[in-house]
Amino acid sequence: MNGARALLALTCVLAVGWWAGRQDALMPVLLGVIASALTETDDNWRGRLRAQLMALSAFAVMAWAVWFTLPWPVLLMTVLALSAFGLTMLGALSERYRAIAFGSLILFIYVAMSARTSRLHAWDATPLMLAGAAWYGVVSVGWAALLPQPPVRHRLSQLYALLGEYLHLKAQLLEPVRDADRAQRRMALALHNGRVVESLGVTKEAIFSRLGKGRPPAWLQAALHQYLAAQDIHERASSSHEHYEWLADAFFHSDALYRCQRVLALTGDQALKLSVAMAHRTTPQHHGATARAIEDMQAAIQHLTKAQPSGRSLRALQALGDNLTALAQVFRTVLEPVRGEVDQSLLDTHPRTLREAWWRLRTQLSLRSVLCRHALRLSVSLLVGFGVMQLTNDPHGFWILLTIVFVSQPQYAATLTKLTQRVTGTVIGLALAWALIRLFPGSVLQAVFLVVAGAVFLGSRRTNYVMSTSAVTTLLLMSFHQMGMAQGVILARLLDTVLGGAIAGVAAWRVWPNWQARQWPSLAAQALRTQARYLHEILVQYQTGKQDHLAYRLARRNAHKADAALSNALSTMFKEPARVQLDTAVCGRFLTLSHTLLNYLSALGAHRSGASVQALSAPVLAQAEHVQAQLGELADALEGQGGGLRSHDGGDVLRGESQGKGPSEVAGEDASESSQATLSRTERLLQAQLTLALRLMPPLRDEVRRLSGRVAL
């Protein structure tokens, strides 16, 4: 959709320019269109209108700053560095301000680039750039007003596609075979969970930005229902009811786990079909395979129940079967209209007052902040790039600065990835532009290619950066050719891109680098704290009844978001220099244990029910408090607080499966079958899942000691 908007805007610019005979004015107008498009975020038409007005105001200030400081390079360089720092720090407010800041910095360089020949040229080009930016703003706002549904459908389609992949990965864990590499499968699942959580976040923002004060339209209510269903699916899909190795051994001679695996795989297929249906506005075709698979699964579980009426493994299998049955029922309701009253409120992440905005900025003004380090690093990189441009007297030297701005990322690994993609795309784009110029010398046809290249650039900049860079390089080279200024541009573009990328890469390595080893302990502590909060909200639900209100959904989302941040940090750490890494084996084990713990808690969330409302017994509540207390202590140890890790009564004895009774069953040991019989089904489930959680505490404590360098007192 971004490409289609850009194609419309650029085509109109080209048509008006040719009709008015002002081909010489096309380049600054095109640059204005590009700068404006870079400020665009997924929003409703009112939000886009506000954002475009703010962007135009920022563009005007940037253009005036360039024109005023142009005669004094040192002053211009200082203003550029200060602007880079200040605009980057605006990203602390929200994604909207981050995009406006990025586009404003790009326009600053565009105006300075146009002034390379003379200050008068900058004065003439600036209104044309602002006109191009304003024109794209009109197209963007109009598009959002006329077509509000496609972006939301696209986000939902992507979300369900990722959920389908997640379900297929989860199904692999249920395969009851010996010597399966489940550790690797669990790691793959944890890493993919980060992508699902990220998609849940952007889908929520797309829906929230279109919610007004009144009753939302029917299509938006349906989209919100589908999003909430996706959250429920994710909670159920991420649930675990027992160690997978234990289940595989317990039911090795039965087909029950294979039938559970088949149900999970079929629901994954359903998610992928829903994704396609949402993208193309069709109805997915069901042939009853999932329903028959559920019947077979339940029959297999019932057969085992008759042969072995009780037991830890059988209870886990029964809970797994119930969860998969409920998961399939959620899929059946995804495309149905909403029934009953549901709390459909979503968290507003934008600052609502100037005081809140200032608080967000102030909390980021520290070298501990990733954003602040990135802002300082970008400013230093631009200062170095500007100095190189002045020393070499490069007529196209501002391409060095553009490369630095586009390539520089908060993370070292992301910067290197962007750098490689930028250079690769530049080489491809230069070759493509050269071929098109030679094969199609006609100016009209070249203008068509120019417009298409601009549309491809803006349409693919978030999904395929190599293609995006190739397209914008083609656009620039063909524009210079049409203006009769193509001599020496190919070599200059390539050298300036390599030089700018090298400056950004060295800065990411040497200037306030943001190594993941520095962030990992706090991210790990945050993961444990959010899980403790999630458990608290789950217990409230069991005592008051299932209510998907904002407080519960927020606790669940924060737990999964923290887990995703931890997995993303580990993925990034693998790409960093070995000398700055933590022990990746230890981090990997901690991530797997933390994610498994979240799976056990998700199972409790998945089995919430209005029918299970009751006052929980003291032993169950004590178990839950014990889990929360240990999670808090581990988080404190990771953050360097407290006096070290204590050995917990009844906790360390849970290493492995079970090594005898501890002093208290409250500490998490399996209750005897006779005591299990006195508990309600709900309390048996709670006790089983909390026991599984407590069994993870000793290995988690070992990994925390290794990470923090502490020893037990």
XYZ file of C-alpha atoms in Angstrom:
713
model
C 0.000 0.000 0.000
C 2.898 2.369 0.672
C 4.181 1.721 -2.825
C 0.773 2.469 -4.346
C 0.548 5.807 -2.515
C 4.060 6.718 -3.588
C 3.305 5.725 -7.176
C 0.254 8.012 -7.226
C 2.120 10.935 -5.648
C 5.204 10.626 -7.870
C 3.164 10.141 -11.046
C 1.244 13.349 -10.370
C 4.494 15.223 -9.681
C 6.014 13.964 -12.913
C 2.880 14.764 -14.950
C 2.622 18.309 -13.589
C 6.344 18.907 -14.099
C 6.227 17.838 -17.743
C 2.972 19.695 -18.393
C 4.432 22.926 -16.941
C 7.778 22.431 -18.628
C 9.616 22.489 -15.302
C 11.680 19.315 -15.509
C 14.469 21.173 -13.720
C 12.237 21.458 -10.623
C 11.384 17.763 -10.456
C 14.344 16.679 -8.351
C 13.687 18.882 -5.271
C 9.965 18.078 -5.398
C 10.746 14.350 -5.540
C 13.084 14.711 -2.574
C 10.317 16.440 -0.631
C 7.930 13.609 -1.443
C 10.483 11.049 -0.227
C 11.191 12.939 3.003
C 7.471 13.218 3.742
C 6.897 9.532 3.012
C 9.653 8.619 5.469
C 7.641 10.286 8.263
C 4.569 8.154 7.592
C 3.281 5.755 10.242
C 0.261 3.463 10.404
C -2.492 5.776 11.645
C -6.002 7.008 10.891
C -6.521 10.093 8.758
C -6.713 12.441 11.744
C -3.488 11.105 13.158
C -1.800 11.376 9.783
C -3.024 14.926 9.367
C -1.551 15.922 12.726
C 1.671 14.083 11.924
C 1.966 15.720 8.505
C 1.415 19.192 9.947
C 4.099 18.537 12.568
C 6.413 17.148 9.886
C 5.940 20.180 7.642
C 6.674 22.483 10.559
C 9.821 20.516 11.385
C 10.821 20.534 7.706
C 10.473 24.318 7.542
C 12.615 24.765 10.660
C 15.278 22.412 9.281
C 15.323 24.192 5.911
C 15.644 27.584 7.560
C 18.452 26.296 9.804
C 20.388 25.047 6.763
C 19.925 28.267 4.786
C 20.936 30.443 7.753
C 24.107 28.484 8.642
C 25.210 27.589 5.109
C 27.944 30.269 4.778
C 29.673 28.939 7.912
C 30.491 25.199 7.557
C 31.488 24.837 11.203
C 28.166 26.297 12.322
C 26.286 24.118 9.822
C 28.132 21.053 11.118
C 27.260 21.974 14.716
C 23.582 22.483 13.888
C 23.543 19.136 12.041
C 25.011 17.299 15.036
C 22.676 18.967 17.541
C 19.675 18.330 15.280
C 20.640 14.666 14.947
C 20.829 14.263 18.727
C 17.635 16.173 19.495
C 15.560 14.620 16.727
C 16.728 11.106 17.582
C 15.801 11.614 21.229
C 12.251 12.473 20.129
C 11.891 8.782 19.347
C 11.392 8.259 23.089
C 7.890 9.707 22.744
C 6.414 7.284 20.217
C 6.851 5.753 16.782
C 5.116 8.761 15.226
C 7.701 11.192 16.572
C 10.533 8.815 15.689
C 9.395 8.821 12.053
C 8.989 12.615 11.971
C 12.464 13.046 13.428
C 13.997 10.703 10.863
C 12.299 12.427 7.936
C 13.298 15.873 9.245
C 16.954 14.855 9.467
C 16.822 13.486 5.923
C 15.298 16.734 4.644
C 18.009 18.718 6.455
C 20.609 16.865 4.381
C 18.533 17.186 1.192
C 18.385 20.981 1.586
C 22.115 21.141 2.309
C 22.733 18.934 -0.736
C 20.753 21.291 -2.975
C 22.796 24.201 -1.634
C 26.114 22.637 -2.625
C 26.237 24.857 -5.719
C 25.045 28.098 -4.122
C 23.037 29.470 -1.249
C 20.577 30.937 -3.767
C 19.933 27.470 -5.139
C 18.950 26.308 -1.658
C 16.576 29.239 -1.327
C 14.945 28.247 -4.626
C 14.853 24.509 -3.940
C 13.469 24.649 -0.402
C 9.914 25.750 -1.346
C 9.830 22.992 -3.965
C 10.820 20.386 -1.369
C 8.203 21.647 1.051
C 5.636 21.576 -1.761
C 6.537 17.955 -2.515
C 6.269 17.083 1.173
C 2.898 18.817 1.447
C 1.628 17.058 -1.670
C 2.526 13.628 -0.318
C 0.853 14.612 2.959
C -2.371 15.322 1.054
C -2.159 11.934 -0.691
C -1.397 10.129 2.577
C -4.235 11.755 4.539
C -6.724 11.230 1.702
C -5.680 7.612 1.310
C -6.103 6.949 5.027
C -9.568 8.540 4.997
C -10.795 6.615 1.942
C -9.141 3.245 2.671
C -8.868 2.707 6.440
C -9.321 -1.083 6.359
C -6.440 -2.510 4.239
C -3.614 -1.702 6.715
C -5.484 -3.396 9.571
C -6.287 -6.431 7.416
C -2.631 -6.647 6.401
C -1.454 -6.572 10.023
C -3.975 -9.230 11.062
C -3.018 -11.405 8.107
C 0.662 -11.222 9.069
C -0.189 -11.996 12.698
C -2.157 -15.149 11.879
C 0.553 -16.307 9.474
C 3.116 -16.035 12.285
C 0.743 -17.825 14.663
C 0.446 -20.641 12.122
C 4.231 -21.015 12.010
C 4.343 -20.932 15.817
C 1.783 -23.751 16.075
C 3.760 -25.882 13.635
C 6.952 -25.328 15.639
C 5.099 -26.192 18.850
C 3.742 -29.384 17.267
C 7.313 -30.608 16.744
C 7.840 -30.622 20.517
C 5.007 -33.149 20.980
C 6.627 -35.760 18.769
C 7.015 -38.820 21.063
C 10.361 -40.081 19.782
C 13.553 -40.774 21.690
C 16.761 -38.759 21.210
C 14.896 -35.798 19.644
C 16.785 -32.525 19.954
C 14.080 -30.773 21.939
C 16.492 -28.160 23.286
C 17.074 -26.855 19.769
C 13.343 -26.975 19.036
C 12.568 -25.058 22.220
C 15.140 -22.431 21.270
C 13.627 -22.057 17.782
C 10.182 -21.703 19.371
C 11.415 -19.048 21.820
C 13.041 -17.032 19.038
C 9.935 -17.236 16.835
C 7.807 -16.192 19.796
C 9.600 -12.830 19.637
C 8.288 -12.297 16.106
C 4.745 -13.214 17.163
C 4.865 -10.782 20.093
C 6.184 -8.008 17.849
C 3.359 -8.636 15.387
C 0.814 -8.539 18.223
C 2.189 -5.120 19.196
C 2.047 -3.532 15.739
C -1.423 -4.991 15.116
C -2.635 -3.513 18.387
C -1.282 -0.090 17.402
C -2.936 -0.303 13.969
C -6.317 -1.031 15.575
C -5.930 1.416 18.451
C -5.043 4.319 16.135
C -8.402 3.870 14.414
C -10.545 3.641 17.546
C -12.464 6.824 18.222
C -14.463 7.941 21.220
C -17.746 6.598 19.923
C -18.799 3.094 18.936
C -16.364 1.749 16.329
C -17.696 0.688 12.910
C -18.560 -2.949 12.315
C -15.346 -3.738 10.407
C -13.211 -2.339 13.221
C -15.169 -4.281 15.862
C -14.536 -7.434 13.824
C -10.830 -6.601 13.574
C -10.622 -6.019 17.336
C -12.376 -9.339 17.954
C -9.882 -11.102 15.657
C -6.978 -9.459 17.478
C -8.284 -10.503 20.911
C -8.824 -14.019 19.549
C -5.192 -14.018 18.376
C -4.102 -13.139 21.909
C -6.149 -16.060 23.257
C -4.679 -18.372 20.598
C -1.169 -17.271 21.483
C -1.740 -17.881 25.182
C -3.114 -21.356 24.545
C -0.466 -22.205 21.955
C 2.357 -21.140 24.268
C 1.032 -23.280 27.137
C 2.920 -26.306 28.457
C 1.478 -28.845 30.888
C 4.513 -31.067 31.504
C 8.107 -31.698 30.445
C 7.960 -32.884 26.849
C 10.610 -35.555 27.500
C 8.519 -36.897 30.377
C 5.401 -37.064 28.209
C 7.299 -38.746 25.368
C 8.580 -41.453 27.741
C 5.242 -41.899 29.505
C 3.249 -42.332 26.281
C 5.898 -43.851 24.053
C 3.748 -46.945 23.432
C 0.564 -44.952 22.799
C -0.601 -42.853 19.852
C -2.142 -40.197 22.130
C 0.704 -37.698 21.728
C 0.740 -38.201 17.961
C -2.943 -37.340 17.923
C -2.288 -34.217 20.017
C 0.492 -33.289 17.624
C -1.869 -33.725 14.660
C -4.469 -31.419 16.230
C -1.829 -28.773 16.851
C -0.528 -29.025 13.286
C -4.046 -28.770 11.855
C -4.772 -25.652 13.908
C -1.548 -24.226 12.505
C -2.915 -24.914 9.018
C -6.132 -23.149 10.045
C -4.158 -20.084 11.114
C -2.393 -19.968 7.748
C -5.732 -20.312 5.917
C -7.163 -17.494 8.038
C -4.162 -15.364 7.126
C -4.821 -15.836 3.416
C -8.555 -15.263 3.869
C -7.973 -11.987 5.729
C -5.544 -10.763 3.090
C -7.919 -11.524 0.196
C -11.233 -10.937 2.017
C -12.426 -14.494 1.394
C -13.855 -17.243 3.591
C -11.477 -20.071 4.523
C -12.606 -23.533 3.512
C -12.846 -26.157 6.280
C -13.282 -29.852 5.543
C -13.799 -31.105 9.091
C -10.300 -32.539 9.486
C -9.647 -30.680 12.744
C -12.942 -31.765 14.298
C -12.287 -35.420 13.438
C -8.721 -35.161 14.765
C -10.051 -33.779 18.072
C -12.542 -36.642 18.354
C -9.745 -39.157 17.765
C -7.505 -37.395 20.293
C -10.164 -37.382 23.002
C -10.976 -41.037 22.305
C -7.306 -41.961 22.728
C -7.110 -40.038 26.004
C -10.305 -41.679 27.293
C -8.903 -45.108 26.448
C -5.793 -44.371 28.498
C -7.931 -43.036 31.345
C -9.832 -46.316 31.581
C -6.570 -48.259 31.707
C -4.856 -45.869 34.148
C -7.419 -43.724 36.010
C -4.869 -41.422 37.680
C -1.261 -40.287 37.559
C 0.803 -37.211 36.948
C 1.424 -37.872 33.249
C -2.222 -38.691 32.538
C -3.436 -35.504 34.240
C -1.020 -33.504 32.094
C -2.256 -35.284 28.969
C -5.879 -34.584 29.868
C -5.111 -30.894 30.433
C -3.281 -30.789 27.085
C -6.267 -32.352 25.334
C -8.693 -29.890 26.918
C -6.484 -26.963 25.916
C -6.209 -28.148 22.292
C -9.979 -28.621 22.128
C -10.514 -25.093 23.425
C -7.887 -23.803 20.967
C -9.825 -25.253 18.052
C -13.025 -23.657 19.393
C -11.317 -20.242 19.417
C -10.433 -20.691 15.746
C -14.091 -21.386 14.952
C -15.094 -18.028 16.436
C -12.421 -15.847 14.801
C -14.568 -14.781 11.843
C -17.838 -14.769 13.785
C -19.371 -11.539 15.163
C -18.666 -10.595 18.771
C -21.088 -12.043 21.319
C -21.564 -10.573 24.769
C -19.803 -7.715 26.496
C -16.025 -7.828 26.319
C -13.557 -5.298 27.641
C -12.147 -4.065 24.344
C -9.988 -1.270 25.734
C -6.403 -1.050 24.518
C -3.434 0.630 26.138
C -2.579 4.074 24.753
C 1.212 4.248 24.429
C 1.348 7.860 23.207
C 2.134 10.673 25.673
C -1.083 12.499 26.555
C 0.425 15.619 28.148
C 3.552 17.724 27.792
C 4.540 16.684 31.295
C 4.387 13.002 30.360
C 6.344 13.694 27.151
C 9.054 15.508 29.090
C 9.204 12.665 31.631
C 9.785 10.149 28.832
C 12.543 12.283 27.355
C 14.188 12.898 30.717
C 14.280 9.195 31.590
C 16.223 8.552 28.363
C 18.853 11.264 28.982
C 21.439 8.882 30.370
C 24.322 6.886 28.944
C 22.540 3.801 30.246
C 19.811 4.477 27.698
C 20.106 2.683 24.366
C 18.395 5.611 22.647
C 20.732 8.216 24.149
C 23.800 6.213 23.129
C 22.403 5.899 19.604
C 21.712 9.646 19.416
C 25.255 10.510 20.547
C 26.772 7.944 18.200
C 24.799 9.284 15.252
C 25.849 12.858 16.009
C 29.538 11.886 16.208
C 29.242 9.889 12.979
C 27.717 12.855 11.153
C 30.450 15.155 12.469
C 33.114 12.794 11.131
C 31.278 12.405 7.826
C 30.921 16.172 7.453
C 34.615 16.623 8.195
C 35.565 14.051 5.549
C 33.274 15.778 3.052
C 34.954 19.130 3.711
C 38.478 17.726 3.547
C 37.905 15.904 0.259
C 35.791 18.692 -1.241
C 33.502 15.996 -2.593
C 30.708 17.597 -4.672
C 28.412 14.701 -3.736
C 29.687 14.403 -0.174
C 26.250 14.689 1.399
C 25.649 11.126 0.233
C 28.099 10.163 2.983
C 25.792 11.772 5.520
C 22.696 10.179 4.023
C 24.307 6.763 4.218
C 25.225 7.348 7.863
C 21.657 8.330 8.745
C 20.087 5.371 6.928
C 22.617 2.786 8.122
C 23.080 3.775 11.780
C 20.953 1.662 14.127
C 20.808 1.409 17.924
C 22.354 -2.087 17.815
C 25.786 -3.024 16.455
C 24.483 -6.113 14.641
C 21.614 -4.194 13.053
C 24.038 -1.497 11.849
C 26.271 -4.086 10.176
C 23.251 -5.714 8.555
C 21.999 -2.370 7.218
C 25.503 -1.474 6.055
C 25.844 -4.686 4.053
C 22.379 -4.315 2.576
C 23.027 -0.659 1.702
C 26.240 -1.391 -0.185
C 24.713 -4.399 -1.946
C 21.624 -2.433 -2.954
C 23.730 0.483 -4.171
C 25.794 -1.761 -6.458
C 22.644 -3.393 -7.856
C 20.934 -0.022 -8.300
C 23.892 1.533 -10.110
C 24.108 -1.408 -12.494
C 20.351 -1.357 -13.096
C 20.223 2.400 -13.687
C 23.175 2.253 -16.069
C 21.468 -0.536 -18.037
C 18.132 1.292 -18.206
C 19.776 4.506 -19.360
C 21.610 2.654 -22.129
C 18.683 0.481 -23.213
C 15.975 3.162 -23.005
C 17.447 6.554 -23.921
C 14.047 8.220 -24.301
C 13.408 10.810 -21.587
C 9.703 9.970 -21.224
C 10.351 6.277 -20.657
C 13.157 7.086 -18.251
C 10.775 9.320 -16.323
C 8.386 6.374 -16.015
C 11.203 4.207 -14.648
C 12.078 6.994 -12.236
C 8.546 7.064 -10.816
C 8.391 3.283 -10.528
C 11.768 3.261 -8.734
C 10.495 5.826 -6.233
C 7.385 3.756 -5.558
C 9.450 0.580 -5.074
C 11.803 2.423 -2.718
C 9.034 3.633 -0.434
C 7.026 0.437 -0.691
C 9.856 -1.940 0.220
C 11.934 0.086 2.676
C 10.573 -1.840 5.691
C 10.429 -5.289 4.109
C 13.384 -5.551 1.696
C 16.104 -2.981 2.289
C 18.341 -4.265 -0.527
C 15.535 -3.756 -3.034
C 14.680 -0.401 -1.486
C 18.280 0.828 -1.753
C 18.538 -0.448 -5.332
C 15.391 1.465 -6.243
C 16.434 4.779 -4.686
C 19.886 4.520 -6.285
C 18.220 3.950 -9.657
C 15.969 6.949 -9.032
C 18.865 9.262 -8.177
C 21.094 8.207 -11.065
C 18.303 8.572 -13.618
C 17.355 11.953 -12.139
C 20.947 13.197 -12.509
C 20.996 11.845 -16.059
C 17.845 13.741 -17.003
C 19.332 16.934 -15.553
C 22.544 16.397 -17.556
C 24.670 15.937 -14.400
C 25.402 12.203 -14.551
C 29.142 12.522 -15.229
C 31.070 10.754 -12.477
C 27.949 10.089 -10.395
C 28.233 6.283 -10.452
C 31.694 6.153 -8.895
C 30.872 8.973 -6.437
C 27.705 7.232 -5.274
C 29.518 3.950 -4.702
C 32.507 5.465 -2.881
C 30.377 7.754 -0.709
C 28.111 4.845 0.241
C 31.084 2.693 1.254
C 32.670 5.578 3.158
C 29.470 6.511 5.000
C 28.804 2.870 5.849
C 32.359 2.454 7.145
C 31.990 5.503 9.406
C 28.680 4.199 10.780
C 30.134 0.711 11.303
C 33.208 1.948 13.147
C 31.038 4.227 15.291
C 28.746 1.324 16.233
C 31.849 -0.597 17.301
C 33.817 2.130 19.092
C 31.527 5.043 20.068
C 29.379 4.205 23.110
C 28.594 0.753 21.717
C 25.413 -0.904 22.873
C 26.620 -4.440 23.528
C 23.939 -6.896 24.539
C 26.091 -8.142 27.422
C 25.370 -4.820 29.121
C 21.616 -5.096 28.543
C 21.106 -8.805 29.151
C 20.942 -8.844 33.000
C 18.290 -6.108 33.142
C 16.301 -7.742 30.322
C 16.481 -11.099 32.112
C 15.361 -9.491 35.377
C 12.472 -7.772 33.591
C 11.374 -11.105 32.111
C 11.195 -12.676 35.579
C 9.408 -9.696 37.155
C 6.742 -9.566 34.437
C 6.125 -13.287 34.829
C 5.570 -12.812 38.549
C 3.036 -10.083 37.760
C 1.384 -12.314 35.165
C 1.013 -15.079 37.766
C -0.578 -12.602 40.175
C -3.190 -11.580 37.593
C -3.880 -15.236 36.759
C -4.605 -16.022 40.406
C -6.994 -13.073 40.577
C -8.809 -14.493 37.544
C -9.186 -17.894 39.187
C -10.771 -16.288 42.238
C -13.029 -13.795 40.405
C -13.757 -15.559 37.110
C -12.388 -15.244 33.599
C -12.369 -11.610 32.495
C -10.186 -10.513 29.591
C -9.943 -6.972 30.924
C -7.082 -4.573 30.254
C -5.147 -5.315 33.462
C -4.939 -9.042 32.698
C -4.157 -8.580 28.996
C -1.504 -5.999 29.842
C 0.199 -8.335 32.340
C 0.141 -11.149 29.784
C 1.444 -8.893 27.021
C 4.232 -7.497 29.191
C 5.389 -11.008 30.127
C 5.518 -12.111 26.501
C 7.044 -8.804 25.418
C 9.849 -9.169 27.973
C 10.407 -12.760 26.846
C 10.600 -11.574 23.221
C 13.069 -8.824 24.136
C 15.273 -11.445 25.800
C 15.201 -13.738 22.764
C 15.922 -10.830 20.411
C 18.862 -9.794 22.599
C 20.307 -13.306 22.401
C 19.919 -13.352 18.607
C 21.725 -10.011 18.436
C 24.469 -11.138 20.816
C 25.392 -14.001 18.465
C 26.262 -11.382 15.807
C 28.471 -9.273 18.072
C 32.252 -9.694 18.548
C 33.083 -12.686 20.727
C 35.144 -10.564 23.128
C 32.081 -8.567 24.237
C 29.662 -11.472 24.535
C 28.479 -13.092 27.695
C 28.600 -16.870 27.817
C 26.028 -17.532 25.079
C 25.497 -21.101 26.302
C 24.470 -19.793 29.719
C 22.248 -17.128 28.145
C 20.673 -19.732 25.885
C 19.891 -22.021 28.810
C 18.462 -19.120 30.814
C 16.256 -18.091 27.872
C 14.992 -21.647 27.435
C 14.211 -21.980 31.149
C 12.543 -18.575 31.322
C 10.459 -19.300 28.234
C 9.468 -22.697 29.619
C 8.371 -21.038 32.859
C 6.240 -18.620 30.850
C 4.719 -21.620 29.056
C 3.709 -23.161 32.390
C 2.074 -19.909 33.482
C 0.344 -19.547 30.106
C -1.253 -22.939 30.674
C -2.824 -21.553 33.853
C -4.065 -18.550 31.888
C -5.448 -20.787 29.144
C -7.504 -22.855 31.609
C -9.235 -19.878 33.214
C -12.983 -20.338 33.315
C -15.977 -18.627 34.833
C -17.046 -22.009 36.191
C -13.825 -22.373 38.186
C -14.414 -19.395 40.475
C -13.570 -20.380 44.040
C -11.532 -19.439 47.084
C -8.134 -21.061 46.612
C -6.741 -23.168 49.434
C -3.860 -21.933 51.580
C -1.306 -24.476 50.213
C -1.969 -23.432 46.609
C -1.729 -19.736 47.462
C 1.464 -20.403 49.406
C 2.912 -22.213 46.401
C 2.102 -19.251 44.164
C 3.617 -16.807 46.652
C 6.741 -18.960 46.796
C 7.094 -18.816 42.996
C 6.616 -15.048 42.962
C 9.102 -14.539 45.810
C 11.778 -16.617 44.088
C 11.255 -14.793 40.796
C 11.676 -11.463 42.586
C 14.841 -12.654 44.322
C 16.345 -13.899 41.055
C 15.517 -10.583 39.379
C 17.187 -8.671 42.220
C 20.303 -10.816 41.876
C 20.471 -10.145 38.129
C 20.245 -6.406 38.734
C 22.899 -6.511 41.461
C 20.478 -5.814 44.299
C 20.252 -7.667 47.587
C 22.889 -9.804 49.218
C 23.064 -12.781 46.912
C 20.955 -15.864 46.332
C 19.756 -17.890 49.285
C 19.152 -21.596 49.234
C 15.371 -22.052 49.454
C 13.788 -24.586 51.756
C 12.175 -27.197 49.568
C 13.183 -25.433 46.367
C 16.600 -26.833 45.562
C 15.404 -30.361 46.188
C 13.244 -30.049 43.106
C 16.240 -30.439 40.796
C 15.354 -32.937 38.103
C 12.032 -34.662 38.523
C 11.852 -35.323 42.250
C 14.471 -36.282 44.791
C 12.373 -37.006 47.825
C 10.012 -34.921 49.874
C 10.975 -31.491 51.050
C 9.987 -30.056 54.399
C 6.714 -28.830 52.963
C 4.525 -29.606 49.999
C 4.024 -25.854 49.811
C 7.527 -25.670 48.385
C 6.329 -27.507 45.310
C 6.639 -31.299 45.768
C 4.057 -33.548 44.193
C 1.195 -34.157 46.514
C 0.274 -37.755 47.150
C -2.567 -39.300 45.203
C -4.744 -39.318 48.314
C -4.232 -35.612 48.894
C -4.804 -34.963 45.183
C -8.182 -36.623 45.495
C -9.252 -34.080 48.124
C -8.529 -31.141 45.822
C -10.870 -29.776 43.216
C -9.921 -30.172 39.560
C -9.007 -26.491 39.375
C -6.704 -26.718 42.369
C -5.088 -29.879 41.031
C -4.279 -28.015 37.831
C -2.932 -25.026 39.752
C -0.827 -27.210 41.990
C 0.565 -29.212 39.059
C 1.580 -26.113 37.068
C 3.047 -24.338 40.098
C 5.027 -27.489 40.932
C 6.435 -27.466 37.397
C 7.351 -23.801 37.837
C 9.118 -24.503 41.127
C 11.118 -27.315 39.551
C 12.628 -24.711 37.232
C 13.881 -22.528 40.085
C 17.070 -24.480 40.931
C 18.383 -24.530 37.334
C 17.322 -20.908 36.896
C 19.209 -20.031 40.090
C 22.316 -21.794 38.744
C 22.210 -19.779 35.505
C 21.657 -16.535 37.412
C 24.718 -17.266 39.536
C 26.756 -17.817 36.389
C 25.448 -14.617 34.835
C 25.919 -12.447 37.882
C 29.178 -14.024 39.059
C 27.674 -14.650 42.503
C 28.004 -17.709 44.672
C 25.434 -19.035 47.069
C 25.789 -17.832 50.624
